[in-house]
PDB file of C-alpha atoms in Angstrom:
ATOM      1  CA  UNK A 537      14.291  -9.948  72.949  1.00  0.00           C
ATOM      2  CA  UNK A 538      18.127  -8.365  74.350  1.00  0.00           C
ATOM      3  CA  UNK A 539      19.871 -11.156  73.032  1.00  0.00           C
ATOM      4  CA  UNK A 540      18.194 -10.853  69.722  1.00  0.00           C
ATOM      5  CA  UNK A 541      19.117  -7.572  69.329  1.00  0.00           C
ATOM      6  CA  UNK A 542      22.273  -7.938  70.309  1.00  0.00           C
ATOM      7  CA  UNK A 543      23.324 -10.479  67.856  1.00  0.00           C
ATOM      8  CA  UNK A 544      21.237  -8.970  64.836  1.00  0.00           C
ATOM      9  CA  UNK A 545      23.356  -5.997  65.783  1.00  0.00           C
ATOM     10  CA  UNK A 546      26.629  -7.669  65.903  1.00  0.00           C
ATOM     11  CA  UNK A 547      25.661  -9.107  62.252  1.00  0.00           C
ATOM     12  CA  UNK A 548      25.001  -5.675  60.844  1.00  0.00           C
ATOM     13  CA  UNK A 549      28.958  -4.512  62.344  1.00  0.00           C
ATOM     14  CA  UNK A 550      30.015  -7.279  60.692  1.00  0.00           C
ATOM     15  CA  UNK A 551      28.163  -7.512  57.680  1.00  0.00           C
ATOM     16  CA  UNK A 552      29.243  -3.880  57.279  1.00  0.00           C
ATOM     17  CA  UNK A 553      32.943  -3.729  57.820  1.00  0.00           C
ATOM     18  CA  UNK A 554      33.303  -6.820  55.616  1.00  0.00           C
ATOM     19  CA  UNK A 555      31.216  -5.360  52.940  1.00  0.00           C
ATOM     20  CA  UNK A 556      34.534  -3.775  51.377  1.00  0.00           C
ATOM     21  CA  UNK A 557      36.973  -6.810  51.588  1.00  0.00           C
ATOM     22  CA  UNK A 558      34.783  -9.957  50.851  1.00  0.00           C
ATOM     23  CA  UNK A 559      32.760 -11.440  48.101  1.00  0.00           C
ATOM     24  CA  UNK A 560      28.828 -11.256  49.486  1.00  0.00           C
ATOM     25  CA  UNK A 561      28.602 -14.963  49.207  1.00  0.00           C
ATOM     26  CA  UNK A 562      31.593 -15.410  51.635  1.00  0.00           C
ATOM     27  CA  UNK A 563      29.759 -12.314  53.828  1.00  0.00           C
ATOM     28  CA  UNK A 564      26.784 -14.452  54.045  1.00  0.00           C
ATOM     29  CA  UNK A 565      28.844 -17.732  55.326  1.00  0.00           C
ATOM     30  CA  UNK A 566      29.963 -15.160  58.146  1.00  0.00           C
ATOM     31  CA  UNK A 567      26.629 -13.694  58.946  1.00  0.00           C
ATOM     32  CA  UNK A 568      25.411 -17.703  59.567  1.00  0.00           C
ATOM     33  CA  UNK A 569      28.331 -18.656  61.834  1.00  0.00           C
ATOM     34  CA  UNK A 570      30.151 -14.829  63.012  1.00  0.00           C
ATOM     35  CA  UNK A 571      31.830 -16.768  65.910  1.00  0.00           C
ATOM     36  CA  UNK A 572      34.364 -18.301  63.151  1.00  0.00           C
ATOM     37  CA  UNK A 573      35.988 -15.212  62.899  1.00  0.00           C
ATOM     38  CA  UNK A 574      38.168 -13.462  65.922  1.00  0.00           C
ATOM     39  CA  UNK A 575      38.644 -10.081  65.159  1.00  0.00           C
ATOM     40  CA  UNK A 576      40.539  -9.334  68.773  1.00  0.00           C
ATOM     41  CA  UNK A 577      43.830 -11.457  66.927  1.00  0.00           C
ATOM     42  CA  UNK A 578      44.157 -15.246  65.768  1.00  0.00           C
ATOM     43  CA  UNK A 579      47.009 -16.937  63.588  1.00  0.00           C
ATOM     44  CA  UNK A 580      46.230 -18.150  60.741  1.00  0.00           C
ATOM     45  CA  UNK A 581      47.796 -20.157  57.535  1.00  0.00           C
ATOM     46  CA  UNK A 582      47.053 -18.509  54.193  1.00  0.00           C
ATOM     47  CA  UNK A 583      48.278 -16.892  51.085  1.00  0.00           C
ATOM     48  CA  UNK A 584      48.993 -13.302  50.339  1.00  0.00           C
ATOM     49  CA  UNK A 585      49.145 -11.412  47.087  1.00  0.00           C
ATOM     50  CA  UNK A 586      50.640  -8.297  46.148  1.00  0.00           C
ATOM     51  CA  UNK A 587      50.314  -6.377  43.045  1.00  0.00           C
ATOM     52  CA  UNK A 588      51.926  -3.591  41.023  1.00  0.00           C
ATOM     53  CA  UNK A 589      51.432  -1.927  37.896  1.00  0.00           C
ATOM     54  CA  UNK A 590      54.647  -1.578  36.035  1.00  0.00           C
ATOM     55  CA  UNK A 591      55.253   1.553  33.664  1.00  0.00           C
ATOM     56  CA  UNK A 592      52.232   3.364  35.448  1.00  0.00           C
ATOM     57  CA  UNK A 593      54.854   5.984  36.629  1.00  0.00           C
ATOM     58  CA  UNK A 594      55.958   6.619  32.761  1.00  0.00           C
ATOM     59  CA  UNK A 595      52.339   6.534  31.595  1.00  0.00           C
ATOM     60  CA  UNK A 596      51.200   8.881  34.357  1.00  0.00           C
ATOM     61  CA  UNK A 597      53.790  11.684  33.809  1.00  0.00           C
ATOM     62  CA  UNK A 598      51.792  13.513  31.084  1.00  0.00           C
ATOM     63  CA  UNK A 599      47.740  12.678  32.313  1.00  0.00           C
ATOM     64  CA  UNK A 600      45.428  14.919  34.379  1.00  0.00           C
ATOM     65  CA  UNK A 601      44.426  13.708  37.822  1.00  0.00           C
ATOM     66  CA  UNK A 602      40.740  12.795  36.626  1.00  0.00           C
ATOM     67  CA  UNK A 603      42.596  10.796  34.050  1.00  0.00           C
ATOM     68  CA  UNK A 604      44.839   8.623  36.324  1.00  0.00           C
ATOM     69  CA  UNK A 605      41.817   8.328  38.653  1.00  0.00           C
ATOM     70  CA  UNK A 606      39.587   7.001  35.821  1.00  0.00           C
ATOM     71  CA  UNK A 607      41.742   4.248  35.007  1.00  0.00           C
ATOM     72  CA  UNK A 608      42.604   3.258  38.394  1.00  0.00           C
ATOM     73  CA  UNK A 609      39.396   3.120  38.749  1.00  0.00           C
ATOM     74  CA  UNK A 610      38.654   0.890  35.637  1.00  0.00           C
ATOM     75  CA  UNK A 611      41.449  -1.185  36.820  1.00  0.00           C
ATOM     76  CA  UNK A 612      40.499  -1.767  40.159  1.00  0.00           C
ATOM     77  CA  UNK A 613      37.551  -2.914  39.394  1.00  0.00           C
ATOM     78  CA  UNK A 614      38.506  -5.463  36.632  1.00  0.00           C
ATOM     79  CA  UNK A 615      41.279  -7.012  39.735  1.00  0.00           C
ATOM     80  CA  UNK A 616      38.987  -6.472  42.974  1.00  0.00           C
ATOM     81  CA  UNK A 617      36.433  -8.629  40.738  1.00  0.00           C
ATOM     82  CA  UNK A 618      38.658 -11.532  40.307  1.00  0.00           C
ATOM     83  CA  UNK A 619      40.262 -11.405  43.742  1.00  0.00           C
ATOM     84  CA  UNK A 620      36.602 -11.612  45.556  1.00  0.00           C
ATOM     85  CA  UNK A 621      35.578 -14.194  42.502  1.00  0.00           C
ATOM     86  CA  UNK A 622      38.299 -17.005  43.815  1.00  0.00           C
ATOM     87  CA  UNK A 623      36.396 -15.687  47.339  1.00  0.00           C
ATOM     88  CA  UNK A 624      40.079 -13.695  48.322  1.00  0.00           C
ATOM     89  CA  UNK A 625      39.849 -11.045  50.877  1.00  0.00           C
ATOM     90  CA  UNK A 626      40.765  -7.574  49.189  1.00  0.00           C
ATOM     91  CA  UNK A 627      43.152  -6.133  52.348  1.00  0.00           C
ATOM     92  CA  UNK A 628      43.523  -2.431  50.890  1.00  0.00           C
ATOM     93  CA  UNK A 629      44.294  -0.803  47.847  1.00  0.00           C
ATOM     94  CA  UNK A 630      48.087   0.476  47.654  1.00  0.00           C
ATOM     95  CA  UNK A 631      48.420   3.514  45.234  1.00  0.00           C
ATOM     96  CA  UNK A 632      48.256   1.233  42.250  1.00  0.00           C
ATOM     97  CA  UNK A 633      48.437  -2.021  43.459  1.00  0.00           C
ATOM     98  CA  UNK A 634      46.469  -4.169  45.689  1.00  0.00           C
ATOM     99  CA  UNK A 635      47.270  -6.095  48.859  1.00  0.00           C
ATOM    100  CA  UNK A 636      45.109  -9.504  48.933  1.00  0.00           C
ATOM    101  CA  UNK A 637      44.499 -12.608  51.381  1.00  0.00           C
ATOM    102  CA  UNK A 638      43.311 -15.906  50.346  1.00  0.00           C
ATOM    103  CA  UNK A 639      42.044 -17.747  53.302  1.00  0.00           C
ATOM    104  CA  UNK A 640      41.049 -15.771  55.465  1.00  0.00           C
ATOM    105  CA  UNK A 641      38.585 -14.409  57.280  1.00  0.00           C
ATOM    106  CA  UNK A 642      37.095 -18.044  56.596  1.00  0.00           C
ATOM    107  CA  UNK A 643      40.162 -20.691  56.936  1.00  0.00           C
ATOM    108  CA  UNK A 644      40.777 -22.768  53.407  1.00  0.00           C
ATOM    109  CA  UNK A 645      42.825 -25.741  52.195  1.00  0.00           C
ATOM    110  CA  UNK A 646      43.153 -24.537  48.688  1.00  0.00           C
ATOM    111  CA  UNK A 647      44.494 -20.496  49.511  1.00  0.00           C
ATOM    112  CA  UNK A 648      47.511 -21.085  47.430  1.00  0.00           C
ATOM    113  CA  UNK A 649      45.314 -22.819  44.804  1.00  0.00           C
ATOM    114  CA  UNK A 650      42.826 -19.848  44.506  1.00  0.00           C
ATOM    115  CA  UNK A 651      46.304 -17.558  44.525  1.00  0.00           C
ATOM    116  CA  UNK A 652      47.230 -19.153  41.503  1.00  0.00           C
ATOM    117  CA  UNK A 653      43.960 -19.061  39.690  1.00  0.00           C
ATOM    118  CA  UNK A 654      43.987 -15.230  40.294  1.00  0.00           C
ATOM    119  CA  UNK A 655      47.302 -15.080  38.771  1.00  0.00           C
ATOM    120  CA  UNK A 656      46.009 -16.679  35.427  1.00  0.00           C
ATOM    121  CA  UNK A 657      42.834 -14.460  35.545  1.00  0.00           C
ATOM    122  CA  UNK A 658      45.072 -11.253  36.012  1.00  0.00           C
ATOM    123  CA  UNK A 659      46.803 -12.718  33.291  1.00  0.00           C
ATOM    124  CA  UNK A 660      43.352 -13.039  31.004  1.00  0.00           C
ATOM    125  CA  UNK A 661      42.658  -9.487  31.646  1.00  0.00           C
ATOM    126  CA  UNK A 662      44.765  -6.853  29.161  1.00  0.00           C
ATOM    127  CA  UNK A 663      45.418  -3.684  31.019  1.00  0.00           C
ATOM    128  CA  UNK A 664      45.870  -2.441  27.554  1.00  0.00           C
ATOM    129  CA  UNK A 665      42.534  -2.780  26.925  1.00  0.00           C
ATOM    130  CA  UNK A 666      42.065   0.207  29.572  1.00  0.00           C
ATOM    131  CA  UNK A 667      45.472   1.814  28.855  1.00  0.00           C
ATOM    132  CA  UNK A 668      46.854   1.550  25.075  1.00  0.00           C
ATOM    133  CA  UNK A 669      49.693  -0.473  24.524  1.00  0.00           C
ATOM    134  CA  UNK A 670      51.520   2.677  22.595  1.00  0.00           C
ATOM    135  CA  UNK A 671      52.013   4.826  25.390  1.00  0.00           C
ATOM    136  CA  UNK A 672      53.569   2.201  27.500  1.00  0.00           C
ATOM    137  CA  UNK A 673      54.379  -0.806  28.594  1.00  0.00           C
ATOM    138  CA  UNK A 674      52.119  -1.417  31.208  1.00  0.00           C
ATOM    139  CA  UNK A 675      51.835  -5.178  33.135  1.00  0.00           C
ATOM    140  CA  UNK A 676      50.357  -6.363  36.299  1.00  0.00           C
ATOM    141  CA  UNK A 677      53.388  -7.412  38.262  1.00  0.00           C
ATOM    142  CA  UNK A 678      52.288  -9.821  41.351  1.00  0.00           C
ATOM    143  CA  UNK A 679      54.193 -11.563  44.549  1.00  0.00           C
ATOM    144  CA  UNK A 680      52.553 -14.170  46.840  1.00  0.00           C
ATOM    145  CA  UNK A 681      53.686 -16.621  49.634  1.00  0.00           C
ATOM    146  CA  UNK A 682      51.943 -18.980  51.734  1.00  0.00           C
ATOM    147  CA  UNK A 683      52.203 -19.961  55.574  1.00  0.00           C
ATOM    148  CA  UNK A 684      51.271 -18.465  58.944  1.00  0.00           C
ATOM    149  CA  UNK A 685      50.207 -14.906  59.851  1.00  0.00           C
ATOM    150  CA  UNK A 686      48.146 -12.925  62.328  1.00  0.00           C
ATOM    151  CA  UNK A 687      45.121 -11.769  61.408  1.00  0.00           C
ATOM    152  CA  UNK A 688      42.730  -9.024  63.496  1.00  0.00           C
ATOM    153  CA  UNK A 689      41.651  -5.847  63.985  1.00  0.00           C
ATOM    154  CA  UNK A 690      44.722  -3.824  63.839  1.00  0.00           C
ATOM    155  CA  UNK A 691      45.196   0.492  64.605  1.00  0.00           C
ATOM    156  CA  UNK A 692      43.764   3.124  66.433  1.00  0.00           C
ATOM    157  CA  UNK A 693      40.636   3.899  68.228  1.00  0.00           C
ATOM    158  CA  UNK A 694      40.045   6.515  65.458  1.00  0.00           C
ATOM    159  CA  UNK A 695      40.797   4.113  62.382  1.00  0.00           C
ATOM    160  CA  UNK A 696      40.432   0.460  62.839  1.00  0.00           C
ATOM    161  CA  UNK A 697      41.416  -2.446  59.736  1.00  0.00           C
ATOM    162  CA  UNK A 698      40.973  -6.085  59.514  1.00  0.00           C
ATOM    163  CA  UNK A 699      44.472  -6.796  58.251  1.00  0.00           C
ATOM    164  CA  UNK A 700      47.430  -9.608  58.134  1.00  0.00           C
ATOM    165  CA  UNK A 701      50.757  -9.356  59.755  1.00  0.00           C
ATOM    166  CA  UNK A 702      53.858 -11.550  59.880  1.00  0.00           C
ATOM    167  CA  UNK A 703      57.242 -12.242  57.503  1.00  0.00           C
ATOM    168  CA  UNK A 704      54.920 -14.222  54.958  1.00  0.00           C
ATOM    169  CA  UNK A 705      53.120 -10.525  54.326  1.00  0.00           C
ATOM    170  CA  UNK A 706      56.755  -9.316  53.966  1.00  0.00           C
ATOM    171  CA  UNK A 707      58.031 -11.606  51.852  1.00  0.00           C
ATOM    172  CA  UNK A 708      54.942 -11.701  49.194  1.00  0.00           C
ATOM    173  CA  UNK A 709      55.677  -7.874  49.337  1.00  0.00           C
ATOM    174  CA  UNK A 710      59.311  -8.381  48.552  1.00  0.00           C
ATOM    175  CA  UNK A 711      58.810 -10.820  45.575  1.00  0.00           C
ATOM    176  CA  UNK A 712      56.400  -8.583  43.844  1.00  0.00           C
ATOM    177  CA  UNK A 713      59.108  -6.184  43.457  1.00  0.00           C
ATOM    178  CA  UNK A 714      61.864  -8.827  42.859  1.00  0.00           C
ATOM    179  CA  UNK A 715      60.005  -9.318  39.222  1.00  0.00           C
ATOM    180  CA  UNK A 716      61.831  -6.251  37.735  1.00  0.00           C
ATOM    181  CA  UNK A 717      65.080  -8.289  38.097  1.00  0.00           C
ATOM    182  CA  UNK A 718      63.824 -11.205  36.063  1.00  0.00           C
ATOM    183  CA  UNK A 719      61.380  -9.414  33.640  1.00  0.00           C
ATOM    184  CA  UNK A 720      58.689 -11.739  34.814  1.00  0.00           C
ATOM    185  CA  UNK A 721      55.043 -10.664  36.026  1.00  0.00           C
ATOM    186  CA  UNK A 722      54.443 -13.289  38.861  1.00  0.00           C
ATOM    187  CA  UNK A 723      56.758 -15.102  41.718  1.00  0.00           C
ATOM    188  CA  UNK A 724      56.110 -16.755  44.124  1.00  0.00           C
ATOM    189  CA  UNK A 725      57.776 -18.177  46.970  1.00  0.00           C
ATOM    190  CA  UNK A 726      58.803 -21.872  47.721  1.00  0.00           C
ATOM    191  CA  UNK A 727      55.903 -22.578  50.473  1.00  0.00           C
ATOM    192  CA  UNK A 728      53.379 -21.356  48.220  1.00  0.00           C
ATOM    193  CA  UNK A 729      54.780 -24.040  45.150  1.00  0.00           C
ATOM    194  CA  UNK A 730      55.094 -26.596  47.777  1.00  0.00           C
ATOM    195  CA  UNK A 731      50.985 -26.414  47.785  1.00  0.00           C
ATOM    196  CA  UNK A 732      50.391 -26.487  44.131  1.00  0.00           C
ATOM    197  CA  UNK A 733      53.326 -27.812  42.234  1.00  0.00           C
ATOM    198  CA  UNK A 734      51.355 -30.522  41.099  1.00  0.00           C
ATOM    199  CA  UNK A 735      48.590 -28.307  39.685  1.00  0.00           C
ATOM    200  CA  UNK A 736      50.322 -26.255  37.680  1.00  0.00           C
ATOM    201  CA  UNK A 737      53.760 -25.755  35.491  1.00  0.00           C
ATOM    202  CA  UNK A 738      56.383 -23.712  37.256  1.00  0.00           C
ATOM    203  CA  UNK A 739      59.926 -22.573  36.394  1.00  0.00           C
ATOM    204  CA  UNK A 740      62.034 -22.554  39.396  1.00  0.00           C
ATOM    205  CA  UNK A 741      63.962 -19.273  38.777  1.00  0.00           C
ATOM    206  CA  UNK A 742      66.323 -18.851  41.858  1.00  0.00           C
ATOM    207  CA  UNK A 743      67.495 -19.423  44.883  1.00  0.00           C
ATOM    208  CA  UNK A 744      67.652 -15.851  46.618  1.00  0.00           C
ATOM    209  CA  UNK A 745      67.636 -13.501  49.587  1.00  0.00           C
ATOM    210  CA  UNK A 746      65.491 -10.867  50.084  1.00  0.00           C
ATOM    211  CA  UNK A 747      65.960  -7.355  51.512  1.00  0.00           C
ATOM    212  CA  UNK A 748      65.458  -7.235  55.154  1.00  0.00           C
ATOM    213  CA  UNK A 749      65.880 -11.281  55.201  1.00  0.00           C
ATOM    214  CA  UNK A 750      68.826 -13.556  56.147  1.00  0.00           C
ATOM    215  CA  UNK A 751      66.947 -17.123  55.095  1.00  0.00           C
ATOM    216  CA  UNK A 752      67.376 -17.918  51.227  1.00  0.00           C
ATOM    217  CA  UNK A 753      64.096 -19.116  49.608  1.00  0.00           C
ATOM    218  CA  UNK A 754      63.568 -20.952  46.344  1.00  0.00           C
ATOM    219  CA  UNK A 755      61.368 -18.797  44.006  1.00  0.00           C
ATOM    220  CA  UNK A 756      58.933 -19.827  41.193  1.00  0.00           C
ATOM    221  CA  UNK A 757      57.035 -18.115  37.936  1.00  0.00           C
ATOM    222  CA  UNK A 758      53.947 -19.753  37.349  1.00  0.00           C
ATOM    223  CA  UNK A 759      53.692 -20.655  33.395  1.00  0.00           C
ATOM    224  CA  UNK A 760      50.797 -22.305  32.783  1.00  0.00           C
ATOM    225  CA  UNK A 761      48.209 -25.005  33.681  1.00  0.00           C
ATOM    226  CA  UNK A 762      49.713 -28.557  32.574  1.00  0.00           C
ATOM    227  CA  UNK A 763      47.025 -28.795  30.127  1.00  0.00           C
ATOM    228  CA  UNK A 764      47.785 -25.488  27.969  1.00  0.00           C
ATOM    229  CA  UNK A 765      51.393 -26.269  27.914  1.00  0.00           C
ATOM    230  CA  UNK A 766      52.470 -26.863  24.089  1.00  0.00           C
ATOM    231  CA  UNK A 767      55.469 -28.896  23.099  1.00  0.00           C
ATOM    232  CA  UNK A 768      57.001 -26.084  22.264  1.00  0.00           C
ATOM    233  CA  UNK A 769      56.649 -24.303  25.311  1.00  0.00           C
ATOM    234  CA  UNK A 770      58.085 -27.423  27.301  1.00  0.00           C
ATOM    235  CA  UNK A 771      60.895 -27.790  24.799  1.00  0.00           C
ATOM    236  CA  UNK A 772      61.406 -23.758  26.361  1.00  0.00           C
ATOM    237  CA  UNK A 773      61.347 -25.036  29.896  1.00  0.00           C
ATOM    238  CA  UNK A 774      63.540 -28.069  29.382  1.00  0.00           C
ATOM    239  CA  UNK A 775      66.231 -25.408  28.049  1.00  0.00           C
ATOM    240  CA  UNK A 776      66.124 -23.015  30.950  1.00  0.00           C
ATOM    241  CA  UNK A 777      66.323 -25.864  33.554  1.00  0.00           C
ATOM    242  CA  UNK A 778      69.216 -27.255  31.492  1.00  0.00           C
ATOM    243  CA  UNK A 779      70.632 -23.239  31.591  1.00  0.00           C
ATOM    244  CA  UNK A 780      69.948 -22.850  35.484  1.00  0.00           C
ATOM    245  CA  UNK A 781      72.129 -26.555  36.091  1.00  0.00           C
ATOM    246  CA  UNK A 782      75.143 -25.230  33.953  1.00  0.00           C
ATOM    247  CA  UNK A 783      75.131 -21.624  36.068  1.00  0.00           C
ATOM    248  CA  UNK A 784      74.971 -23.410  39.216  1.00  0.00           C
ATOM    249  CA  UNK A 785      78.051 -24.996  38.499  1.00  0.00           C
ATOM    250  CA  UNK A 786      79.629 -21.774  38.075  1.00  0.00           C
ATOM    251  CA  UNK A 787      80.085 -22.453  34.484  1.00  0.00           C
ATOM    252  CA  UNK A 788      79.565 -18.581  33.493  1.00  0.00           C
ATOM    253  CA  UNK A 789      80.458 -19.188  29.749  1.00  0.00           C
ATOM    254  CA  UNK A 790      78.302 -22.377  29.091  1.00  0.00           C
ATOM    255  CA  UNK A 791      75.927 -20.846  31.584  1.00  0.00           C
ATOM    256  CA  UNK A 792      75.278 -18.312  29.131  1.00  0.00           C
ATOM    257  CA  UNK A 793      75.887 -20.039  25.598  1.00  0.00           C
ATOM    258  CA  UNK A 794      72.613 -22.254  27.494  1.00  0.00           C
ATOM    259  CA  UNK A 795      70.763 -19.218  28.301  1.00  0.00           C
ATOM    260  CA  UNK A 796      71.252 -18.297  24.539  1.00  0.00           C
ATOM    261  CA  UNK A 797      69.657 -21.300  23.334  1.00  0.00           C
ATOM    262  CA  UNK A 798      66.363 -20.260  25.374  1.00  0.00           C
ATOM    263  CA  UNK A 799      66.022 -17.284  23.423  1.00  0.00           C
ATOM    264  CA  UNK A 800      66.469 -19.027  20.075  1.00  0.00           C
ATOM    265  CA  UNK A 801      63.378 -21.000  21.282  1.00  0.00           C
ATOM    266  CA  UNK A 802      61.619 -18.025  22.780  1.00  0.00           C
ATOM    267  CA  UNK A 803      63.639 -14.154  21.856  1.00  0.00           C
ATOM    268  CA  UNK A 804      60.645 -12.985  24.281  1.00  0.00           C
ATOM    269  CA  UNK A 805      62.472 -14.912  27.610  1.00  0.00           C
ATOM    270  CA  UNK A 806      62.934 -12.009  29.928  1.00  0.00           C
ATOM    271  CA  UNK A 807      64.520 -14.340  32.675  1.00  0.00           C
ATOM    272  CA  UNK A 808      66.659 -16.219  30.220  1.00  0.00           C
ATOM    273  CA  UNK A 809      68.284 -12.450  29.480  1.00  0.00           C
ATOM    274  CA  UNK A 810      68.318 -11.542  32.603  1.00  0.00           C
ATOM    275  CA  UNK A 811      70.645 -14.460  33.513  1.00  0.00           C
ATOM    276  CA  UNK A 812      72.848 -13.831  30.633  1.00  0.00           C
ATOM    277  CA  UNK A 813      73.534 -10.541  31.958  1.00  0.00           C
ATOM    278  CA  UNK A 814      74.324 -12.281  35.394  1.00  0.00           C
ATOM    279  CA  UNK A 815      76.746 -14.289  33.953  1.00  0.00           C
ATOM    280  CA  UNK A 816      78.763 -11.149  32.096  1.00  0.00           C
ATOM    281  CA  UNK A 817      78.258  -9.434  35.606  1.00  0.00           C
ATOM    282  CA  UNK A 818      79.602 -12.877  37.206  1.00  0.00           C
ATOM    283  CA  UNK A 819      82.656 -13.485  35.527  1.00  0.00           C
ATOM    284  CA  UNK A 820      84.247 -10.083  36.900  1.00  0.00           C
ATOM    285  CA  UNK A 821      82.262  -9.721  40.335  1.00  0.00           C
ATOM    286  CA  UNK A 822      82.085 -12.817  42.282  1.00  0.00           C
ATOM    287  CA  UNK A 823      80.371 -11.513  45.537  1.00  0.00           C
ATOM    288  CA  UNK A 824      76.875 -11.399  43.699  1.00  0.00           C
ATOM    289  CA  UNK A 825      75.824 -14.764  44.913  1.00  0.00           C
ATOM    290  CA  UNK A 826      77.536 -16.570  47.716  1.00  0.00           C
ATOM    291  CA  UNK A 827      79.127 -20.135  47.969  1.00  0.00           C
ATOM    292  CA  UNK A 828      75.500 -21.818  48.288  1.00  0.00           C
ATOM    293  CA  UNK A 829      74.618 -20.188  44.752  1.00  0.00           C
ATOM    294  CA  UNK A 830      72.150 -17.624  46.827  1.00  0.00           C
ATOM    295  CA  UNK A 831      71.476 -14.134  45.139  1.00  0.00           C
ATOM    296  CA  UNK A 832      70.848 -11.315  47.985  1.00  0.00           C
ATOM    297  CA  UNK A 833      68.719  -8.034  46.987  1.00  0.00           C
ATOM    298  CA  UNK A 834      70.179  -5.352  48.192  1.00  0.00           C
ATOM    299  CA  UNK A 835      66.860  -3.174  47.469  1.00  0.00           C
ATOM    300  CA  UNK A 836      63.363  -3.581  48.098  1.00  0.00           C
TER     301      UNK A 836
END
């Protein structure tokens, strides 16, 4: 009787704790196998996702607190459901963004693919349905990375959260901010890309060193599912690949012209426009990239 009561109490405590993190189907699996989760700390391999709302600060300038809370709650309702429907773990809300983990607390091999499906689902949901497009150019920016991380209860005796820490978490947070430099809405590290490179169509953006890191990392942006790629889209991506090839040969004038051809195919191609600006800067500021072609970000 004592063991039964104790087991039921532990299950209730676990259900109460995870109810704000996980989809109810995942919680039910945990209830059946509570020993699969080590709250004291363990290392797992998973994918971490950070989001942020581009343009929200400008939008918020002339809004009342009640209006802002109303808009954000509607927005969080949508993106939280997307994460939970992919069996991701909602770690926390970060102002106007979220942090989510795939592959925890129940480990899964397809954690990177689940994060990519989340990116595509975010894209299908128009933020401007909540925030009128004439008021502000609002976009959800996403950064993700995959790899080892430590997961467990972290905090004090008065406040404890089940969360993850480690270099993978830090890198994904940095990559969310890197979107601003390329005008993209999603950027992932090569560590995520390696797991899903055959499942989606990607564009390699750059070889970069984020602030606070010494090791450079290749970064990619998810374009679409292979079956969604039109002939025109493929032409654009091929033109970008050629432009990057010329850029890495340090032929700034020729690279500038090559990125111009990308813009002829797609005038809204923000990364091509960003590279044209970089080509112009590199003509007189070669220290922006090192001998290996690594671009170092000085800010988060």
